[in-house]
Amino acid sequence: MRVIMNGAMTVDGKIATASGDSKISSKEDLVRVHKLRATVDAVVVGISTILADDPQLTVRLVKGKNPTRIIVDSRGRIPIDSQIMRTASKIKTIVAVTDQAPEEKIHKLEDMGAKVLVISEGKKGQSAAVPHGVNLKELFRRLEKMGLRRILVEGGGELNWSLLRLGLVDELTVTIAPRIAGGRLATTLVEGDGFDEIAQGIRLKLVKVERKKTGELLLRYRLL
Ligand SMILES: NC(=O)C1=CN([C@@H]2O[C@H](COP(=O)(O)OP(=O)(O)OC[C@H]3O[C@@H](n4cnc5c(N)ncnc54)[C@H](O)[C@@H]3O)[C@@H](O)[C@H]2O)C=CC1
Ligand SMILES: Nc1nc(O)c(N)c(N[C@@H]2O[C@H](COP(=O)(O)O)[C@@H](O)[C@H]2O)n1
């Protein structure tokens, strides 16, 4: 399995403002992201990203095949009128929940065309930030079994932290927009509990730097 994490942030590391505006990338960068989506089997996002952005997670800006959309959603909170659920009968959609998700909601999501995977987090490996989260190692094991081998993670910060901390990410691509958003409550590229010491931080090798006409910097890292 190959897991690529992609995100767009301001120079001060924010992926959205405190009030939830996440329109950071230029059109050119969004086209790159859609091209990248067209190369993967599945795109994964956290439920707070769905609630904040109501995304489509399609390749509509380019020619290509839509990847399977996977939502990590412990309590099954995905709105039935979200763009993802309204298109779930046409574009493959998986909602990964835990035993905290109401049965009725699970049936509703299935009726609308989504596949629901119930994967509760065991006691070991819990993140204090997400105490009753989806067991991501098990989720990725199941995705691999289903033939979903090339996975794109598109945030947000909590999901990014959980996956990085578990060592499930192979590559990170980050677009840095020439902006500063500020705000102590603004979401950053990686949230969660964080490490106490920089020396404990996840190590990366910078493999590519692209300076864009838009003023954006595109950085590609390999996780060590
Ligand atoms: N600029 C960019 O590239 C992007 C920006 N965003 C922004 O990020 C914000 C959302 O990010 P976050 O609040 O950090 O939430 P998130 O999108 O990472 O979702 C986190 C939620 O997922 C659920 N979850 C279940 N199991 C989990 C597990 N094992 N680990 C982690 N989460 C688990 C929990 O309910 C948790 O609170 C939005 O404002 C969105 O607009 C999101 C994606 C990309
Ligand atoms: N690469 C990138 N740049 C930004 O500026 C973004 N806000 C995001 N966000 C991610 O893309 C999703 C939106 O997808 P659709 O355009 O609706 O297909 C959003 O939910 C984030 O996962 N990414």
mmCIF file of C-alpha atoms and ligand atoms in Angstrom:
data_model
loop_
_atom_site.group_PDB
_atom_site.id
_atom_site.type_symbol
_atom_site.label_atom_id
_atom_site.label_comp_id
_atom_site.label_asym_id
_atom_site.label_seq_id
_atom_site.Cartn_x
_atom_site.Cartn_y
_atom_site.Cartn_z
ATOM 1 C CA MET A 1 0.000 0.000 0.000
ATOM 2 C CA ARG A 2 1.178 3.537 -0.766
ATOM 3 C CA VAL A 3 -0.248 6.404 1.304
ATOM 4 C CA ILE A 4 0.193 9.988 0.128
ATOM 5 C CA MET A 5 -0.860 12.904 2.315
ATOM 6 C CA ASN A 6 -1.664 16.181 0.566
ATOM 7 C CA GLY A 7 -2.577 19.550 2.021
ATOM 8 C CA ALA A 8 -2.437 23.270 1.403
ATOM 9 C CA MET A 9 -1.346 25.635 4.139
ATOM 10 C CA THR A 10 -0.432 29.247 4.764
ATOM 11 C CA VAL A 11 3.141 30.203 5.648
ATOM 12 C CA ASP A 12 2.117 29.965 9.319
ATOM 13 C CA GLY A 13 0.940 26.370 8.865
ATOM 14 C CA LYS A 14 -2.832 26.939 8.864
ATOM 15 C CA ILE A 15 -5.050 24.764 6.667
ATOM 16 C CA ALA A 16 -8.163 26.790 7.503
ATOM 17 C CA THR A 17 -8.950 29.983 9.371
ATOM 18 C CA ALA A 18 -10.522 29.873 12.819
ATOM 19 C CA SER A 19 -13.909 30.524 11.197
ATOM 20 C CA GLY A 20 -13.370 27.606 8.800
ATOM 21 C CA ASP A 21 -12.346 29.170 5.480
ATOM 22 C CA SER A 22 -9.973 26.706 3.795
ATOM 23 C CA LYS A 23 -9.724 28.178 0.296
ATOM 24 C CA ILE A 24 -5.940 28.254 0.247
ATOM 25 C CA SER A 25 -4.827 26.713 -3.063
ATOM 26 C CA SER A 26 -4.795 28.501 -6.426
ATOM 27 C CA LYS A 27 -6.822 27.038 -9.307
ATOM 28 C CA GLU A 28 -3.545 25.640 -10.698
ATOM 29 C CA ASP A 29 -2.886 23.800 -7.456
ATOM 30 C CA LEU A 30 -6.436 22.431 -7.347
ATOM 31 C CA VAL A 31 -5.971 21.052 -10.866
ATOM 32 C CA ARG A 32 -2.785 19.326 -9.629
ATOM 33 C CA VAL A 33 -4.770 17.841 -6.725
ATOM 34 C CA HIS A 34 -7.495 16.564 -9.067
ATOM 35 C CA LYS A 35 -4.784 14.999 -11.287
ATOM 36 C CA LEU A 36 -3.334 13.360 -8.183
ATOM 37 C CA ARG A 37 -6.813 12.093 -7.180
ATOM 38 C CA ALA A 38 -7.122 10.519 -10.627
ATOM 39 C CA THR A 39 -3.997 8.409 -9.902
ATOM 40 C CA VAL A 40 -5.205 6.929 -6.607
ATOM 41 C CA ASP A 41 -7.683 4.223 -5.653
ATOM 42 C CA ALA A 42 -9.168 6.157 -2.734
ATOM 43 C CA VAL A 43 -9.246 9.574 -1.051
ATOM 44 C CA VAL A 44 -9.599 9.697 2.744
ATOM 45 C CA VAL A 45 -10.814 12.639 4.861
ATOM 46 C CA GLY A 46 -11.950 13.153 8.460
ATOM 47 C CA ILE A 47 -15.565 13.956 9.333
ATOM 48 C CA SER A 48 -14.759 17.511 10.482
ATOM 49 C CA THR A 49 -13.521 18.234 6.960
ATOM 50 C CA ILE A 50 -16.868 17.057 5.578
ATOM 51 C CA LEU A 51 -18.773 19.180 8.096
ATOM 52 C CA ALA A 52 -16.630 22.263 7.376
ATOM 53 C CA ASP A 53 -16.190 22.032 3.583
ATOM 54 C CA ASP A 54 -18.960 19.783 2.228
ATOM 55 C CA PRO A 55 -16.440 18.564 -0.388
ATOM 56 C CA GLN A 56 -17.036 16.396 -3.465
ATOM 57 C CA LEU A 57 -13.598 14.734 -3.607
ATOM 58 C CA THR A 58 -13.937 14.123 -7.341
ATOM 59 C CA VAL A 59 -11.645 14.672 -10.341
ATOM 60 C CA ARG A 60 -14.054 17.125 -11.992
ATOM 61 C CA LEU A 61 -11.286 19.574 -13.047
ATOM 62 C CA VAL A 62 -9.488 16.925 -15.132
ATOM 63 C CA LYS A 63 -10.236 13.820 -17.167
ATOM 64 C CA GLY A 64 -10.018 10.605 -15.192
ATOM 65 C CA LYS A 65 -11.683 8.172 -12.859
ATOM 66 C CA ASN A 66 -13.081 9.301 -9.523
ATOM 67 C CA PRO A 67 -11.404 7.513 -6.621
ATOM 68 C CA THR A 68 -13.423 5.822 -3.882
ATOM 69 C CA ARG A 69 -14.207 8.413 -1.188
ATOM 70 C CA ILE A 70 -13.566 7.341 2.389
ATOM 71 C CA ILE A 71 -14.848 9.283 5.378
ATOM 72 C CA VAL A 72 -13.451 8.589 8.858
ATOM 73 C CA ASP A 73 -16.535 9.284 10.953
ATOM 74 C CA SER A 74 -16.695 7.617 14.408
ATOM 75 C CA ARG A 75 -20.289 8.544 15.211
ATOM 76 C CA GLY A 76 -21.752 8.469 11.698
ATOM 77 C CA ARG A 77 -22.312 12.220 11.645
ATOM 78 C CA ILE A 78 -21.997 12.658 7.875
ATOM 79 C CA PRO A 79 -25.061 14.675 6.768
ATOM 80 C CA ILE A 80 -27.373 12.805 4.417
ATOM 81 C CA ASP A 81 -27.688 15.980 2.347
ATOM 82 C CA SER A 82 -23.887 16.390 2.023
ATOM 83 C CA GLN A 83 -22.453 16.377 -1.511
ATOM 84 C CA ILE A 84 -20.714 13.065 -0.725
ATOM 85 C CA MET A 85 -23.909 11.297 0.337
ATOM 86 C CA ARG A 86 -26.006 12.808 -2.453
ATOM 87 C CA THR A 87 -23.615 11.198 -4.972
ATOM 88 C CA ALA A 88 -22.913 7.972 -3.041
ATOM 89 C CA SER A 89 -25.003 5.860 -5.406
ATOM 90 C CA LYS A 90 -22.835 6.980 -8.364
ATOM 91 C CA ILE A 91 -19.359 7.375 -6.888
ATOM 92 C CA LYS A 92 -18.016 4.657 -4.578
ATOM 93 C CA THR A 93 -18.171 5.885 -0.991
ATOM 94 C CA ILE A 94 -17.060 4.221 2.240
ATOM 95 C CA VAL A 95 -17.953 5.602 5.663
ATOM 96 C CA ALA A 96 -15.757 4.170 8.434
ATOM 97 C CA VAL A 97 -17.539 4.382 11.785
ATOM 98 C CA THR A 98 -17.263 2.886 15.276
ATOM 99 C CA ASP A 99 -19.846 1.158 17.466
ATOM 100 C CA GLN A 100 -20.892 4.666 18.564
ATOM 101 C CA ALA A 101 -22.654 5.231 15.247
ATOM 102 C CA PRO A 102 -26.428 4.750 15.506
ATOM 103 C CA GLU A 103 -27.706 1.628 13.687
ATOM 104 C CA GLU A 104 -30.448 3.641 11.986
ATOM 105 C CA LYS A 105 -27.947 6.078 10.516
ATOM 106 C CA ILE A 106 -25.772 3.194 9.297
ATOM 107 C CA HIS A 107 -28.777 1.706 7.475
ATOM 108 C CA LYS A 108 -29.658 5.095 5.988
ATOM 109 C CA LEU A 109 -26.110 5.558 4.650
ATOM 110 C CA GLU A 110 -26.186 2.031 3.182
ATOM 111 C CA ASP A 111 -29.586 2.677 1.579
ATOM 112 C CA MET A 112 -28.099 5.760 -0.071
ATOM 113 C CA GLY A 113 -25.321 3.666 -1.624
ATOM 114 C CA ALA A 114 -22.416 4.000 0.814
ATOM 115 C CA LYS A 115 -20.517 1.033 2.217
ATOM 116 C CA VAL A 116 -20.246 1.339 5.993
ATOM 117 C CA LEU A 117 -17.325 -0.264 7.842
ATOM 118 C CA VAL A 118 -17.631 -0.504 11.633
ATOM 119 C CA ILE A 119 -14.077 -0.423 12.986
ATOM 120 C CA SER A 120 -13.799 0.606 16.627
ATOM 121 C CA GLU A 121 -10.481 1.692 18.141
ATOM 122 C CA GLY A 122 -9.057 -0.759 20.668
ATOM 123 C CA LYS A 123 -7.675 0.595 23.961
ATOM 124 C CA LYS A 124 -4.096 0.388 22.675
ATOM 125 C CA GLY A 125 -2.941 3.161 20.374
ATOM 126 C CA GLN A 126 -5.706 5.628 21.191
ATOM 127 C CA SER A 127 -5.110 9.303 20.576
ATOM 128 C CA ALA A 128 -6.214 11.470 23.501
ATOM 129 C CA ALA A 129 -7.477 13.988 20.954
ATOM 130 C CA VAL A 130 -9.780 11.369 19.453
ATOM 131 C CA PRO A 131 -10.521 8.943 22.313
ATOM 132 C CA HIS A 132 -13.092 6.826 20.494
ATOM 133 C CA GLY A 133 -11.786 7.051 16.969
ATOM 134 C CA VAL A 134 -11.847 4.660 14.071
ATOM 135 C CA ASN A 135 -9.032 2.083 14.221
ATOM 136 C CA LEU A 136 -7.025 3.416 11.304
ATOM 137 C CA LYS A 137 -4.548 0.508 11.092
ATOM 138 C CA GLU A 138 -7.455 -1.903 10.767
ATOM 139 C CA LEU A 139 -9.206 0.419 8.288
ATOM 140 C CA PHE A 140 -6.130 0.499 6.056
ATOM 141 C CA ARG A 141 -5.745 -3.285 6.352
ATOM 142 C CA ARG A 142 -9.344 -3.680 5.143
ATOM 143 C CA LEU A 143 -8.863 -1.186 2.311
ATOM 144 C CA GLU A 144 -5.836 -3.146 1.089
ATOM 145 C CA LYS A 145 -7.881 -6.368 1.159
ATOM 146 C CA MET A 146 -10.524 -4.584 -0.940
ATOM 147 C CA GLY A 147 -7.835 -3.808 -3.542
ATOM 148 C CA LEU A 148 -7.513 -0.120 -2.574
ATOM 149 C CA ARG A 149 -3.715 0.128 -2.573
ATOM 150 C CA ARG A 150 -2.889 3.721 -3.505
ATOM 151 C CA ILE A 151 -4.459 6.058 -0.979
ATOM 152 C CA LEU A 152 -4.573 9.861 -0.856
ATOM 153 C CA VAL A 153 -5.179 11.489 2.524
ATOM 154 C CA GLU A 154 -6.638 15.004 2.293
ATOM 155 C CA GLY A 155 -6.876 15.986 5.942
ATOM 156 C CA GLY A 156 -7.835 17.578 8.148
ATOM 157 C CA GLY A 157 -5.329 18.119 10.910
ATOM 158 C CA GLU A 158 -6.630 15.526 13.397
ATOM 159 C CA LEU A 159 -6.744 12.723 10.851
ATOM 160 C CA ASN A 160 -3.311 13.758 9.551
ATOM 161 C CA TRP A 161 -1.857 13.496 13.079
ATOM 162 C CA SER A 162 -3.392 10.084 13.745
ATOM 163 C CA LEU A 163 -2.076 8.621 10.496
ATOM 164 C CA LEU A 164 1.386 10.177 10.829
ATOM 165 C CA ARG A 165 1.711 9.032 14.436
ATOM 166 C CA LEU A 166 0.784 5.477 13.441
ATOM 167 C CA GLY A 167 3.455 5.528 10.713
ATOM 168 C CA LEU A 168 0.877 4.920 7.988
ATOM 169 C CA VAL A 169 2.034 7.701 5.629
ATOM 170 C CA ASP A 170 4.690 7.234 2.931
ATOM 171 C CA GLU A 171 4.706 10.650 1.233
ATOM 172 C CA LEU A 172 3.654 14.194 2.096
ATOM 173 C CA THR A 173 2.935 16.862 -0.490
ATOM 174 C CA VAL A 174 2.275 20.313 0.867
ATOM 175 C CA THR A 175 1.460 23.529 -0.936
ATOM 176 C CA ILE A 176 2.520 26.653 0.909
ATOM 177 C CA ALA A 177 0.475 29.681 -0.127
ATOM 178 C CA PRO A 178 2.078 33.134 0.265
ATOM 179 C CA ARG A 179 -0.336 34.136 3.055
ATOM 180 C CA ILE A 180 -0.400 34.339 6.816
ATOM 181 C CA ALA A 181 -3.769 33.598 8.406
ATOM 182 C CA GLY A 182 -2.913 33.744 12.106
ATOM 183 C CA GLY A 183 -5.391 32.727 14.762
ATOM 184 C CA ARG A 184 -4.658 30.384 17.690
ATOM 185 C CA LEU A 185 -7.852 28.490 16.941
ATOM 186 C CA ALA A 186 -7.135 28.061 13.230
ATOM 187 C CA THR A 187 -6.550 24.434 12.186
ATOM 188 C CA THR A 188 -2.968 23.510 11.301
ATOM 189 C CA LEU A 189 -1.689 20.821 8.926
ATOM 190 C CA VAL A 190 -1.148 18.437 11.827
ATOM 191 C CA GLU A 191 -3.146 18.710 15.056
ATOM 192 C CA GLY A 192 -3.514 15.966 17.713
ATOM 193 C CA ASP A 193 -1.433 15.814 20.892
ATOM 194 C CA GLY A 194 1.917 16.425 19.250
ATOM 195 C CA PHE A 195 5.284 15.389 20.644
ATOM 196 C CA ASP A 196 6.949 16.874 23.723
ATOM 197 C CA GLU A 197 10.322 17.239 22.045
ATOM 198 C CA ILE A 198 11.291 18.213 18.504
ATOM 199 C CA ALA A 199 13.747 15.286 18.540
ATOM 200 C CA GLN A 200 10.755 12.917 18.784
ATOM 201 C CA GLY A 201 9.114 14.529 15.723
ATOM 202 C CA ILE A 202 8.426 12.534 12.582
ATOM 203 C CA ARG A 203 11.412 12.726 10.242
ATOM 204 C CA LEU A 204 11.036 13.566 6.567
ATOM 205 C CA LYS A 205 13.329 13.748 3.574
ATOM 206 C CA LEU A 206 12.674 16.631 1.188
ATOM 207 C CA VAL A 207 12.591 15.128 -2.313
ATOM 208 C CA LYS A 208 11.217 17.936 -4.486
ATOM 209 C CA VAL A 209 10.677 21.695 -4.379
ATOM 210 C CA GLU A 210 8.656 23.559 -7.019
ATOM 211 C CA ARG A 211 8.314 27.319 -7.083
ATOM 212 C CA LYS A 212 4.991 28.199 -8.788
ATOM 213 C CA LYS A 213 4.081 31.326 -10.772
ATOM 214 C CA THR A 214 1.196 31.758 -8.318
ATOM 215 C CA GLY A 215 3.740 32.402 -5.562
ATOM 216 C CA GLU A 216 3.002 28.995 -4.067
ATOM 217 C CA LEU A 217 5.712 26.551 -3.074
ATOM 218 C CA LEU A 218 5.067 22.861 -3.623
ATOM 219 C CA LEU A 219 7.106 20.622 -1.352
ATOM 220 C CA ARG A 220 7.297 16.866 -1.620
ATOM 221 C CA TYR A 221 8.610 14.792 1.267
ATOM 222 C CA ARG A 222 9.244 11.134 1.844
ATOM 223 C CA LEU A 223 8.535 9.884 5.371
ATOM 224 C CA LEU A 224 11.626 8.267 6.919
HETATM 225 N N1 LIG B 1 -6.230 23.301 3.336
HETATM 226 C C1 LIG B 1 -6.301 21.992 3.280
HETATM 227 O O1 LIG B 1 -5.522 21.321 2.610
HETATM 228 C C2 LIG B 1 -7.357 21.281 4.073
HETATM 229 C C3 LIG B 1 -8.087 21.925 5.055
HETATM 230 N N2 LIG B 1 -8.984 21.249 5.829
HETATM 231 C C4 LIG B 1 -9.659 21.952 6.925
HETATM 232 O O2 LIG B 1 -9.393 21.274 8.155
HETATM 233 C C5 LIG B 1 -10.475 21.431 9.040
HETATM 234 C C6 LIG B 1 -10.883 20.086 9.601
HETATM 235 O O3 LIG B 1 -9.789 19.471 10.230
HETATM 236 P P1 LIG B 1 -9.893 18.854 11.705
HETATM 237 O O4 LIG B 1 -10.785 19.711 12.542
HETATM 238 O O5 LIG B 1 -8.522 18.627 12.193
HETATM 239 O O6 LIG B 1 -10.691 17.494 11.512
HETATM 240 P P2 LIG B 1 -10.542 16.196 10.566
HETATM 241 O O7 LIG B 1 -11.129 16.499 9.249
HETATM 242 O O8 LIG B 1 -9.169 15.642 10.655
HETATM 243 O O9 LIG B 1 -11.556 15.192 11.302
HETATM 244 C C7 LIG B 1 -11.257 14.742 12.613
HETATM 245 C C8 LIG B 1 -12.417 13.938 13.156
HETATM 246 O O10 LIG B 1 -12.465 12.639 12.517
HETATM 247 C C9 LIG B 1 -12.972 11.708 13.416
HETATM 248 N N3 LIG B 1 -12.056 10.572 13.625
HETATM 249 C C10 LIG B 1 -12.490 9.295 13.818
HETATM 250 N N4 LIG B 1 -11.465 8.485 14.025
HETATM 251 C C11 LIG B 1 -10.348 9.246 13.998
HETATM 252 C C12 LIG B 1 -8.988 8.931 14.193
HETATM 253 N N5 LIG B 1 -8.565 7.691 14.459
HETATM 254 N N6 LIG B 1 -8.103 9.942 14.124
HETATM 255 C C13 LIG B 1 -8.500 11.197 13.838
HETATM 256 N N7 LIG B 1 -9.781 11.558 13.650
HETATM 257 C C14 LIG B 1 -10.720 10.571 13.733
HETATM 258 C C15 LIG B 1 -13.184 12.400 14.754
HETATM 259 O O11 LIG B 1 -14.532 12.798 14.853
HETATM 260 C C16 LIG B 1 -12.291 13.620 14.623
HETATM 261 O O12 LIG B 1 -12.697 14.692 15.456
HETATM 262 C C17 LIG B 1 -11.593 22.096 8.249
HETATM 263 O O13 LIG B 1 -11.662 23.460 8.594
HETATM 264 C C18 LIG B 1 -11.157 21.928 6.801
HETATM 265 O O14 LIG B 1 -11.628 22.988 6.007
HETATM 266 C C19 LIG B 1 -9.207 19.915 5.626
HETATM 267 C C20 LIG B 1 -8.537 19.239 4.656
HETATM 268 C C21 LIG B 1 -7.554 19.849 3.803
HETATM 269 N N1 LIG B 2 -5.194 20.910 -1.890
HETATM 270 C C1 LIG B 2 -6.131 21.599 -1.236
HETATM 271 N N2 LIG B 2 -6.103 22.939 -1.255
HETATM 272 C C2 LIG B 2 -6.999 23.640 -0.555
HETATM 273 O O1 LIG B 2 -6.935 24.973 -0.570
HETATM 274 C C3 LIG B 2 -7.993 22.998 0.148
HETATM 275 N N3 LIG B 2 -8.912 23.712 0.849
HETATM 276 C C4 LIG B 2 -8.002 21.583 0.107
HETATM 277 N N4 LIG B 2 -8.959 20.923 0.783
HETATM 278 C C5 LIG B 2 -9.276 19.545 0.571
HETATM 279 O O2 LIG B 2 -10.028 19.353 -0.631
HETATM 280 C C6 LIG B 2 -11.387 19.118 -0.291
HETATM 281 C C7 LIG B 2 -12.315 19.823 -1.253
HETATM 282 O O3 LIG B 2 -12.475 18.992 -2.356
HETATM 283 P P1 LIG B 2 -13.522 19.314 -3.552
HETATM 284 O O4 LIG B 2 -13.018 20.546 -4.212
HETATM 285 O O5 LIG B 2 -14.848 19.537 -2.933
HETATM 286 O O6 LIG B 2 -13.462 18.132 -4.437
HETATM 287 C C8 LIG B 2 -11.526 19.580 1.133
HETATM 288 O O7 LIG B 2 -12.576 19.021 1.840
HETATM 289 C C9 LIG B 2 -10.189 19.133 1.688
HETATM 290 O O8 LIG B 2 -10.105 17.746 1.886
HETATM 291 N N5 LIG B 2 -7.062 20.904 -0.576
#
